[in-house]
Short mmCIF file of C-alpha atoms and ligand atoms in Angstrom, two decimals:
data_model
loop_
_atom_site.label_atom_id
_atom_site.label_comp_id
_atom_site.label_asym_id
_atom_site.label_seq_id
_atom_site.Cartn_x
_atom_site.Cartn_y
_atom_site.Cartn_z
CA MET K 1 -18.87 3.43 -1.98
CA LEU K 2 -16.25 6.16 -2.09
CA GLN K 3 -15.02 7.41 -5.42
CA THR K 4 -11.58 5.99 -6.23
CA PRO K 5 -8.69 6.64 -6.23
CA TYR K 6 -8.09 7.05 -2.51
CA TYR K 7 -5.55 6.06 0.10
CA LEU K 8 -7.19 4.17 2.94
CA ILE K 9 -5.46 4.25 6.34
CA ASP K 10 -6.71 1.57 8.71
CA GLU K 11 -6.47 2.74 12.34
CA THR K 12 -6.92 -0.77 13.71
CA ARG K 13 -3.81 -1.90 11.84
CA LEU K 14 -2.01 1.25 12.92
CA LEU K 15 -2.85 0.51 16.55
CA GLU K 16 -1.19 -2.92 16.20
CA ASN K 17 2.08 -1.20 15.25
CA MET K 18 1.58 1.34 18.03
CA ARG K 19 1.34 -1.49 20.60
CA VAL K 20 4.82 -2.57 19.48
CA MET K 21 6.01 1.04 19.96
CA ASP K 22 4.65 0.88 23.53
CA ALA K 23 6.41 -2.43 24.20
CA VAL K 24 9.73 -1.14 22.86
CA ARG K 25 9.53 2.09 24.85
CA GLN K 26 8.65 0.27 28.01
CA LYS K 27 11.15 -2.59 27.75
CA SER K 28 14.14 -0.72 26.32
CA GLY K 29 13.70 2.73 27.82
CA ALA K 30 14.21 4.21 24.34
CA LYS K 31 12.13 7.15 23.14
CA VAL K 32 10.43 6.66 19.81
CA LEU K 33 9.96 9.51 17.33
CA LEU K 34 8.00 9.30 14.07
CA ALA K 35 10.11 10.23 11.01
CA LEU K 36 7.81 12.59 9.13
CA LYS K 37 9.59 12.26 5.80
CA CYS K 38 8.12 8.74 5.55
CA PHE K 39 4.59 9.50 6.70
CA ALA K 40 2.96 12.84 7.40
CA ALA K 41 -0.78 12.12 7.10
CA TRP K 42 -1.66 14.10 10.20
CA SER K 43 -5.26 12.96 10.50
CA VAL K 44 -4.07 9.90 12.40
CA PHE K 45 -1.47 11.69 14.52
CA ASP K 46 -3.81 11.86 17.52
CA LEU K 47 -3.87 8.08 17.64
CA MET K 48 -0.11 7.77 17.13
CA ALA K 49 0.81 10.48 19.63
CA GLY K 50 -0.50 8.32 22.47
CA HIS K 51 2.11 5.67 21.66
CA MET K 52 5.14 7.58 20.37
CA ASP K 53 7.18 10.31 22.05
CA GLY K 54 7.15 12.83 19.22
CA THR K 55 8.54 13.42 15.75
CA THR K 56 11.75 13.95 13.88
CA SER K 57 12.04 15.91 10.69
CA SER K 58 14.18 16.76 7.72
CA SER K 59 13.14 20.34 6.97
CA LEU K 60 11.55 23.49 8.33
CA TYR K 61 8.08 22.47 7.16
CA GLU K 62 8.32 19.01 8.69
CA VAL K 63 9.49 20.26 12.05
CA ARG K 64 6.65 22.79 12.06
CA LEU K 65 4.11 20.10 11.16
CA GLY K 66 5.49 17.83 13.89
CA ARG K 67 5.22 20.56 16.53
CA GLN K 68 1.76 21.69 15.46
CA LYS K 69 0.05 18.41 14.59
CA PHE K 70 1.80 15.71 16.64
CA GLY K 71 3.28 17.40 19.69
CA GLY K 72 5.53 15.68 22.20
CA GLU K 73 9.26 15.87 21.72
CA THR K 74 10.17 17.52 18.42
CA HIS K 75 13.54 17.00 16.78
CA ALA K 76 14.79 19.12 13.91
CA TYR K 77 17.31 17.74 11.47
CA SER K 78 18.20 18.82 7.97
CA VAL K 79 20.98 18.01 5.55
CA ALA K 80 21.47 21.78 5.49
CA PHE K 81 19.53 24.62 7.12
CA ALA K 82 19.40 28.00 5.39
CA ASP K 83 20.17 31.26 7.18
CA HIS K 84 16.60 32.50 6.73
CA GLU K 85 15.12 29.28 8.18
CA ILE K 86 17.13 28.70 11.32
CA ALA K 87 15.25 30.97 13.75
CA GLU K 88 11.90 29.42 12.86
CA VAL K 89 13.31 25.89 12.99
CA VAL K 90 14.65 26.53 16.50
CA SER K 91 11.29 28.00 17.57
CA HIS K 92 9.53 24.71 16.73
CA ALA K 93 12.13 22.26 18.07
CA ASP K 94 13.23 20.71 21.37
CA LYS K 95 16.47 19.49 19.83
CA ILE K 96 18.29 20.41 16.67
CA ILE K 97 20.61 17.93 14.98
CA PHE K 98 23.14 19.34 12.57
CA ASN K 99 24.46 17.33 9.66
CA SER K 100 27.95 18.81 9.78
CA VAL K 101 30.41 20.54 12.08
CA SER K 102 30.24 23.43 9.65
CA GLN K 103 26.46 23.94 10.14
CA LEU K 104 26.80 23.50 13.92
CA THR K 105 29.44 26.20 14.04
CA ARG K 106 27.59 28.50 11.65
CA PHE K 107 24.36 28.38 13.68
CA GLU K 108 25.89 28.12 17.15
CA ALA K 109 24.44 31.40 18.40
CA GLU K 110 21.00 30.94 16.80
CA SER K 111 20.58 27.46 18.30
CA ALA K 112 21.96 28.18 21.78
CA SER K 113 18.50 28.08 23.40
CA ILE K 114 17.83 24.37 22.67
CA ALA K 115 19.69 21.05 22.89
CA ARG K 116 21.99 20.36 19.98
CA GLY K 117 23.27 17.20 18.36
CA LEU K 118 25.40 16.14 15.45
CA ARG K 119 24.82 13.43 12.87
CA LEU K 120 27.54 10.79 12.69
CA ASN K 121 28.21 8.62 9.67
CA PRO K 122 29.57 5.23 10.71
CA GLY K 123 30.46 4.21 7.15
CA VAL K 124 28.38 1.02 7.32
CA SER K 125 24.74 0.50 6.33
CA THR K 126 22.18 -2.15 5.41
CA SER K 127 20.85 -0.51 2.27
CA SER K 128 21.02 -2.59 -0.89
CA PHE K 129 20.34 0.51 -3.00
CA ASP K 130 23.19 2.90 -3.66
CA LEU K 131 20.54 5.64 -4.00
CA ALA K 132 19.37 5.14 -0.41
CA ASP K 133 22.68 4.19 1.21
CA PRO K 134 23.74 6.82 3.80
CA ALA K 135 27.20 5.20 3.84
CA ARG K 136 27.68 5.35 0.07
CA PRO K 137 31.04 6.65 -1.16
CA PHE K 138 31.45 10.40 -0.62
CA SER K 139 28.20 10.48 1.40
CA ARG K 140 27.22 13.95 2.64
CA LEU K 141 25.15 12.48 5.49
CA GLY K 142 26.95 13.13 8.76
CA GLU K 143 30.45 13.47 10.19
CA TRP K 144 32.77 10.45 10.36
CA ASP K 145 36.08 11.96 11.54
CA THR K 146 36.17 11.54 15.33
CA THR K 147 38.89 14.16 15.75
CA ARG K 148 36.73 16.82 14.09
CA VAL K 149 33.78 15.74 16.23
CA GLU K 150 35.73 15.80 19.49
CA ALA K 151 36.67 19.40 18.85
CA VAL K 152 32.98 20.46 19.04
CA LEU K 153 31.79 18.16 21.84
CA ASP K 154 31.29 21.10 24.19
CA LYS K 155 28.59 22.48 21.84
CA ILE K 156 26.40 19.34 21.68
CA SER K 157 24.60 16.97 24.03
CA GLY K 158 24.02 14.04 21.69
CA PHE K 159 24.41 12.24 18.39
CA MET K 160 22.17 10.88 15.65
CA ILE K 161 23.14 7.95 13.45
CA HIS K 162 20.82 6.70 10.70
CA ASN K 163 22.28 3.84 8.73
CA ASN K 164 19.65 1.08 8.71
CA CYS K 165 17.28 0.61 5.81
CA GLU K 166 14.33 -1.80 6.01
CA ASN K 167 16.54 -3.94 8.23
CA GLY K 168 14.50 -6.84 9.61
CA ASP K 169 17.56 -8.83 10.64
CA PHE K 170 18.31 -8.28 14.35
CA SER K 171 21.73 -9.95 14.24
CA ARG K 172 22.75 -7.61 11.43
CA PHE K 173 21.57 -4.62 13.47
CA ASP K 174 23.41 -5.96 16.52
CA ALA K 175 26.66 -6.47 14.59
CA MET K 176 26.49 -3.01 13.00
CA LEU K 177 25.82 -1.39 16.37
CA ALA K 178 28.93 -3.13 17.70
CA GLN K 179 30.94 -1.64 14.82
CA ILE K 180 29.46 1.78 15.61
CA GLU K 181 30.40 1.38 19.28
CA ALA K 182 33.95 0.43 18.39
CA LYS K 183 34.25 3.59 16.35
CA PHE K 184 32.29 6.12 18.41
CA GLY K 185 31.86 4.55 21.88
CA HIS K 186 34.36 6.91 23.50
CA LEU K 187 32.26 9.85 22.22
CA PHE K 188 28.95 8.34 23.40
CA GLU K 189 30.35 8.32 26.95
CA ARG K 190 30.60 12.10 26.81
CA VAL K 191 27.03 12.95 25.71
CA ASP K 192 23.50 12.57 27.13
CA TRP K 193 21.60 11.01 24.22
CA VAL K 194 22.14 8.93 21.11
CA SER K 195 19.55 8.49 18.37
CA LEU K 196 19.94 5.31 16.34
CA GLY K 197 17.72 6.61 13.53
CA GLY K 198 15.14 4.66 11.57
CA GLY K 199 15.18 1.74 9.17
CA ILE K 200 14.88 -0.96 11.84
CA HIS K 201 11.91 -3.19 11.05
CA PHE K 202 11.01 -4.05 14.63
CA THR K 203 7.27 -4.18 13.91
CA GLY K 204 7.82 -7.10 11.52
CA ALA K 205 5.97 -10.34 12.35
CA ASP K 206 9.00 -12.38 13.47
CA TYR K 207 11.21 -9.61 14.81
CA PRO K 208 12.87 -10.55 18.13
CA VAL K 209 11.58 -7.52 20.02
CA GLU K 210 12.81 -8.78 23.41
CA ALA K 211 16.42 -9.18 22.25
CA PHE K 212 16.27 -5.83 20.47
CA CYS K 213 15.05 -4.10 23.64
CA ARG K 214 17.73 -5.75 25.76
CA ARG K 215 20.39 -4.58 23.30
CA LEU K 216 19.11 -1.00 23.44
CA LYS K 217 18.86 -1.05 27.23
CA ASP K 218 22.43 -2.36 27.58
CA PHE K 219 23.67 0.25 25.13
CA ALA K 220 21.96 3.02 27.11
CA ALA K 221 23.43 1.76 30.39
CA ARG K 222 26.95 1.30 29.00
CA TYR K 223 27.27 4.93 27.90
CA GLY K 224 24.78 6.55 30.27
CA VAL K 225 22.64 7.90 27.42
CA GLN K 226 18.97 8.24 26.54
CA VAL K 227 18.43 6.21 23.35
CA TYR K 228 16.08 7.43 20.63
CA LEU K 229 14.65 5.52 17.68
CA GLU K 230 13.22 7.29 14.62
CA PRO K 231 10.94 4.79 12.91
CA GLY K 232 9.27 5.84 9.68
CA ASP K 233 8.23 2.77 7.77
CA ALA K 234 8.15 0.51 10.85
CA ALA K 235 5.46 2.72 12.41
CA ILE K 236 3.04 2.58 9.50
CA THR K 237 3.84 -0.64 7.66
CA ARG K 238 0.80 -2.73 6.62
CA THR K 239 -1.66 0.02 7.59
CA THR K 240 -2.66 1.59 4.29
CA THR K 241 -3.90 0.67 0.82
CA LEU K 242 -4.37 2.60 -2.40
CA GLU K 243 -7.92 1.86 -3.62
CA VAL K 244 -8.32 1.95 -7.40
CA THR K 245 -10.87 0.98 -10.07
CA VAL K 246 -10.28 -0.78 -13.40
CA LEU K 247 -11.05 1.65 -16.24
CA ASP K 248 -10.14 -0.49 -19.26
CA ARG K 249 -8.99 -3.95 -20.30
CA LEU K 250 -6.60 -4.70 -23.17
CA PHE K 251 -4.96 -7.80 -24.55
CA ASN K 252 -1.59 -7.18 -26.15
CA GLY K 253 -0.11 -10.66 -25.86
CA ARG K 254 -0.82 -10.32 -22.15
CA GLU K 255 -3.91 -9.44 -20.19
CA LEU K 256 -3.68 -5.77 -19.21
CA ALA K 257 -5.86 -3.64 -16.97
CA ILE K 258 -5.66 0.13 -16.68
CA VAL K 259 -6.65 1.66 -13.34
CA ASP K 260 -7.57 5.19 -12.27
CA SER K 261 -4.21 5.82 -10.63
CA SER K 262 -0.55 6.03 -11.62
CA VAL K 263 2.59 4.53 -10.17
CA GLU K 264 4.55 7.62 -11.10
CA ALA K 265 2.07 10.02 -9.51
CA HIS K 266 0.80 8.01 -6.52
CA MET K 267 3.39 5.33 -5.62
CA LEU K 268 6.55 6.85 -7.01
CA ASP K 269 8.98 4.82 -4.89
CA LEU K 270 8.04 1.66 -6.78
CA LEU K 271 9.45 3.24 -9.93
CA ILE K 272 12.52 4.69 -8.26
CA TYR K 273 13.48 1.37 -6.68
CA ARG K 274 12.12 -0.75 -9.56
CA GLU K 275 9.84 -2.76 -7.34
CA SER K 276 6.44 -4.29 -7.95
CA ALA K 277 3.38 -3.23 -6.00
CA ARG K 278 1.75 -5.80 -3.72
CA ILE K 279 -1.81 -7.06 -4.04
CA LEU K 280 -3.44 -9.65 -1.76
CA PRO K 281 -4.09 -12.53 -1.98
CA ASN K 282 -2.49 -12.56 -5.47
CA SER K 283 -3.64 -16.07 -6.32
CA GLY K 284 -5.92 -17.63 -8.92
CA PRO K 285 -5.80 -18.60 -12.59
CA HIS K 286 -6.23 -15.13 -14.14
CA GLU K 287 -2.95 -13.26 -14.52
CA VAL K 288 -3.27 -9.55 -15.29
CA MET K 289 -0.73 -6.77 -15.60
CA ILE K 290 -2.08 -3.77 -13.65
CA CYS K 291 -1.12 -0.49 -15.34
CA GLY K 292 -1.42 3.16 -14.39
CA LYS K 293 -3.20 5.76 -16.49
CA SER K 294 -0.34 8.22 -17.01
CA CYS K 295 1.37 8.45 -20.40
CA LEU K 296 4.58 6.93 -19.07
CA ALA K 297 5.08 3.65 -20.93
CA GLY K 298 6.47 1.94 -17.85
CA ASP K 299 3.67 3.07 -15.54
CA VAL K 300 2.99 -0.50 -14.32
CA PHE K 301 2.05 -1.59 -10.78
CA GLY K 302 2.93 -5.23 -11.52
CA THR K 303 1.47 -8.51 -12.72
CA PHE K 304 -0.90 -10.26 -10.34
CA SER K 305 -3.13 -13.33 -10.19
CA PHE K 306 -6.86 -13.06 -9.62
CA PRO K 307 -9.51 -15.70 -8.88
CA GLN K 308 -11.87 -14.29 -11.53
CA PRO K 309 -11.29 -12.39 -14.77
CA LEU K 310 -10.93 -8.69 -14.01
CA GLU K 311 -13.80 -6.58 -15.34
CA ILE K 312 -14.04 -2.88 -16.02
CA GLY K 313 -15.40 -1.32 -12.83
CA ASP K 314 -13.73 -3.84 -10.49
CA ARG K 315 -11.91 -2.44 -7.50
CA ILE K 316 -8.37 -3.36 -6.46
CA SER K 317 -6.55 -2.62 -3.20
CA ILE K 318 -2.84 -1.99 -3.60
CA GLN K 319 -1.00 -2.74 -0.36
CA ASP K 320 1.78 -0.85 1.46
CA ALA K 321 0.60 2.59 0.42
CA ALA K 322 1.54 4.51 3.58
CA GLY K 323 5.32 4.93 3.67
CA TYR K 324 7.12 7.20 1.20
CA THR K 325 3.90 7.25 -0.83
CA MET K 326 1.46 9.95 0.22
CA VAL K 327 4.41 12.25 1.00
CA LYS K 328 5.60 11.91 -2.61
CA LYS K 329 2.36 12.11 -4.58
CA ASN K 330 2.40 14.58 -7.43
CA TRP K 331 0.28 16.03 -10.23
CA PHE K 332 2.05 14.34 -13.16
CA ASN K 333 -0.31 14.05 -16.14
CA GLY K 334 -2.95 15.89 -14.09
CA VAL K 335 -4.11 12.47 -12.88
CA THR K 336 -6.80 12.85 -10.23
CA MET K 337 -5.10 12.96 -6.84
CA PRO K 338 -6.22 10.15 -4.52
CA ALA K 339 -8.31 11.33 -1.61
CA ILE K 340 -7.18 10.33 1.90
CA ALA K 341 -9.63 8.25 3.90
CA VAL K 342 -9.28 6.82 7.39
CA LYS K 343 -10.98 3.68 8.63
CA ARG K 344 -11.47 4.69 12.25
CA LEU K 345 -11.16 2.28 15.17
CA GLY K 346 -14.95 1.93 15.25
CA GLY K 347 -14.97 0.73 11.62
CA HIS K 348 -16.50 3.69 9.79
CA VAL K 349 -14.57 5.23 6.92
CA GLU K 350 -14.08 8.98 6.91
CA VAL K 351 -12.69 10.97 3.99
CA VAL K 352 -10.27 13.38 5.66
CA ARG K 353 -9.04 15.12 2.52
CA ASP K 354 -9.97 15.22 -1.11
CA PHE K 355 -8.38 17.12 -3.93
CA SER K 356 -9.97 19.01 -6.77
CA TYR K 357 -9.08 20.75 -9.99
CA ASP K 358 -8.36 23.85 -7.91
CA ASP K 359 -5.56 22.04 -6.05
CA TYR K 360 -4.04 21.04 -9.37
CA GLU K 361 -4.26 24.59 -10.69
CA GLN K 362 -2.84 26.01 -7.46
CA SER K 363 0.16 23.69 -7.61
CA LEU K 364 1.60 25.82 -10.39
CA SER K 365 1.15 29.28 -11.79
C1 PLP I 401 14.59 8.32 6.61
C2 PLP I 401 15.02 8.55 8.00
C3 PLP I 401 14.35 7.91 9.06
C4 PLP I 401 13.21 6.94 8.86
O1 PLP I 401 13.61 5.81 8.15
P1 PLP I 401 12.66 4.54 7.93
O2 PLP I 401 13.46 3.65 7.06
O3 PLP I 401 11.41 5.01 7.26
O4 PLP I 401 12.40 3.97 9.28
C5 PLP I 401 14.80 8.18 10.35
N1 PLP I 401 15.82 9.04 10.59
C6 PLP I 401 16.48 9.67 9.59
C7 PLP I 401 17.58 10.59 9.90
C8 PLP I 401 16.10 9.44 8.25
O5 PLP I 401 16.77 10.05 7.26
#
């Protein structure tokens, strides 16, 4: 048995999501790019690259990783590029998407050799968290004034809009896209491509993929554009667990278990969005609060039910550990960094990366 903690990526599960990518590409005509800010564990990129068209990015390092480790079509986006980055960004990218008219104008000469786009902000979104809402008041994410955008149309060939967030409701997506068309449709007619961003949960179990694909295909035909999707979470959902071991048991009015991991260090988004982790099957008479080993008082994965009493040495699999998880892990408290293991299609588990004291030491100076 491998030493815990480790993230375990299951390629068989990943392939199930990739088959949905294939179906969407084929039925809708859309191109599908992996959003690296959600998931950048490149050991499984070879598998994914057979089913997705490329990557999109939010920084110089991501666009470089996408070009070097994934291949295919590589899009560069950033909230703001720096002067010293732009030449290298352009060297790695097929398209560059600017967040503002100001950045587009500033880097017009440097980006002339590749296709350019501009991010639009439609002012509507599905996020229930202000923190993650691209359409929040005073949002810096994209241009919304069509007059300002029209003035630079000759410099760009497409647009990117990202305003969905874990949206599994097709009718909501459909209605929002109609609002976007009402606002920007006259601009879409004058470009070659439109990216509708990520946040659409089309790999969900009951998602109406056929209707979704028809909607995208009609949209593409109406404006004469190539549609792109930029799935992050939808590409890797349900593929990965964080494997941990119980180190201690306490009873402080409630049954507690401490594991060899930390929410703050290894699944930070749960803390940021105040959500509980997920454990399966989460049923049985023994209720235990699963806690991390950092010093943070609120370092708690959640309270779960188990069929038997939990013992020191027992292993637990924490679900949904792929998206916004490995990309955010950190060295808080010097907690041992989870290794990354891949369960290959044939069934054998391969440790593709492990971390040592040296990595911890090298992370600072
Ligand atoms: C975050 C992001 C994505 C991916 O979002 P998911 O919710 O993980 O699908 C795609 N495009 C852009 C521009 C993003 O900021």
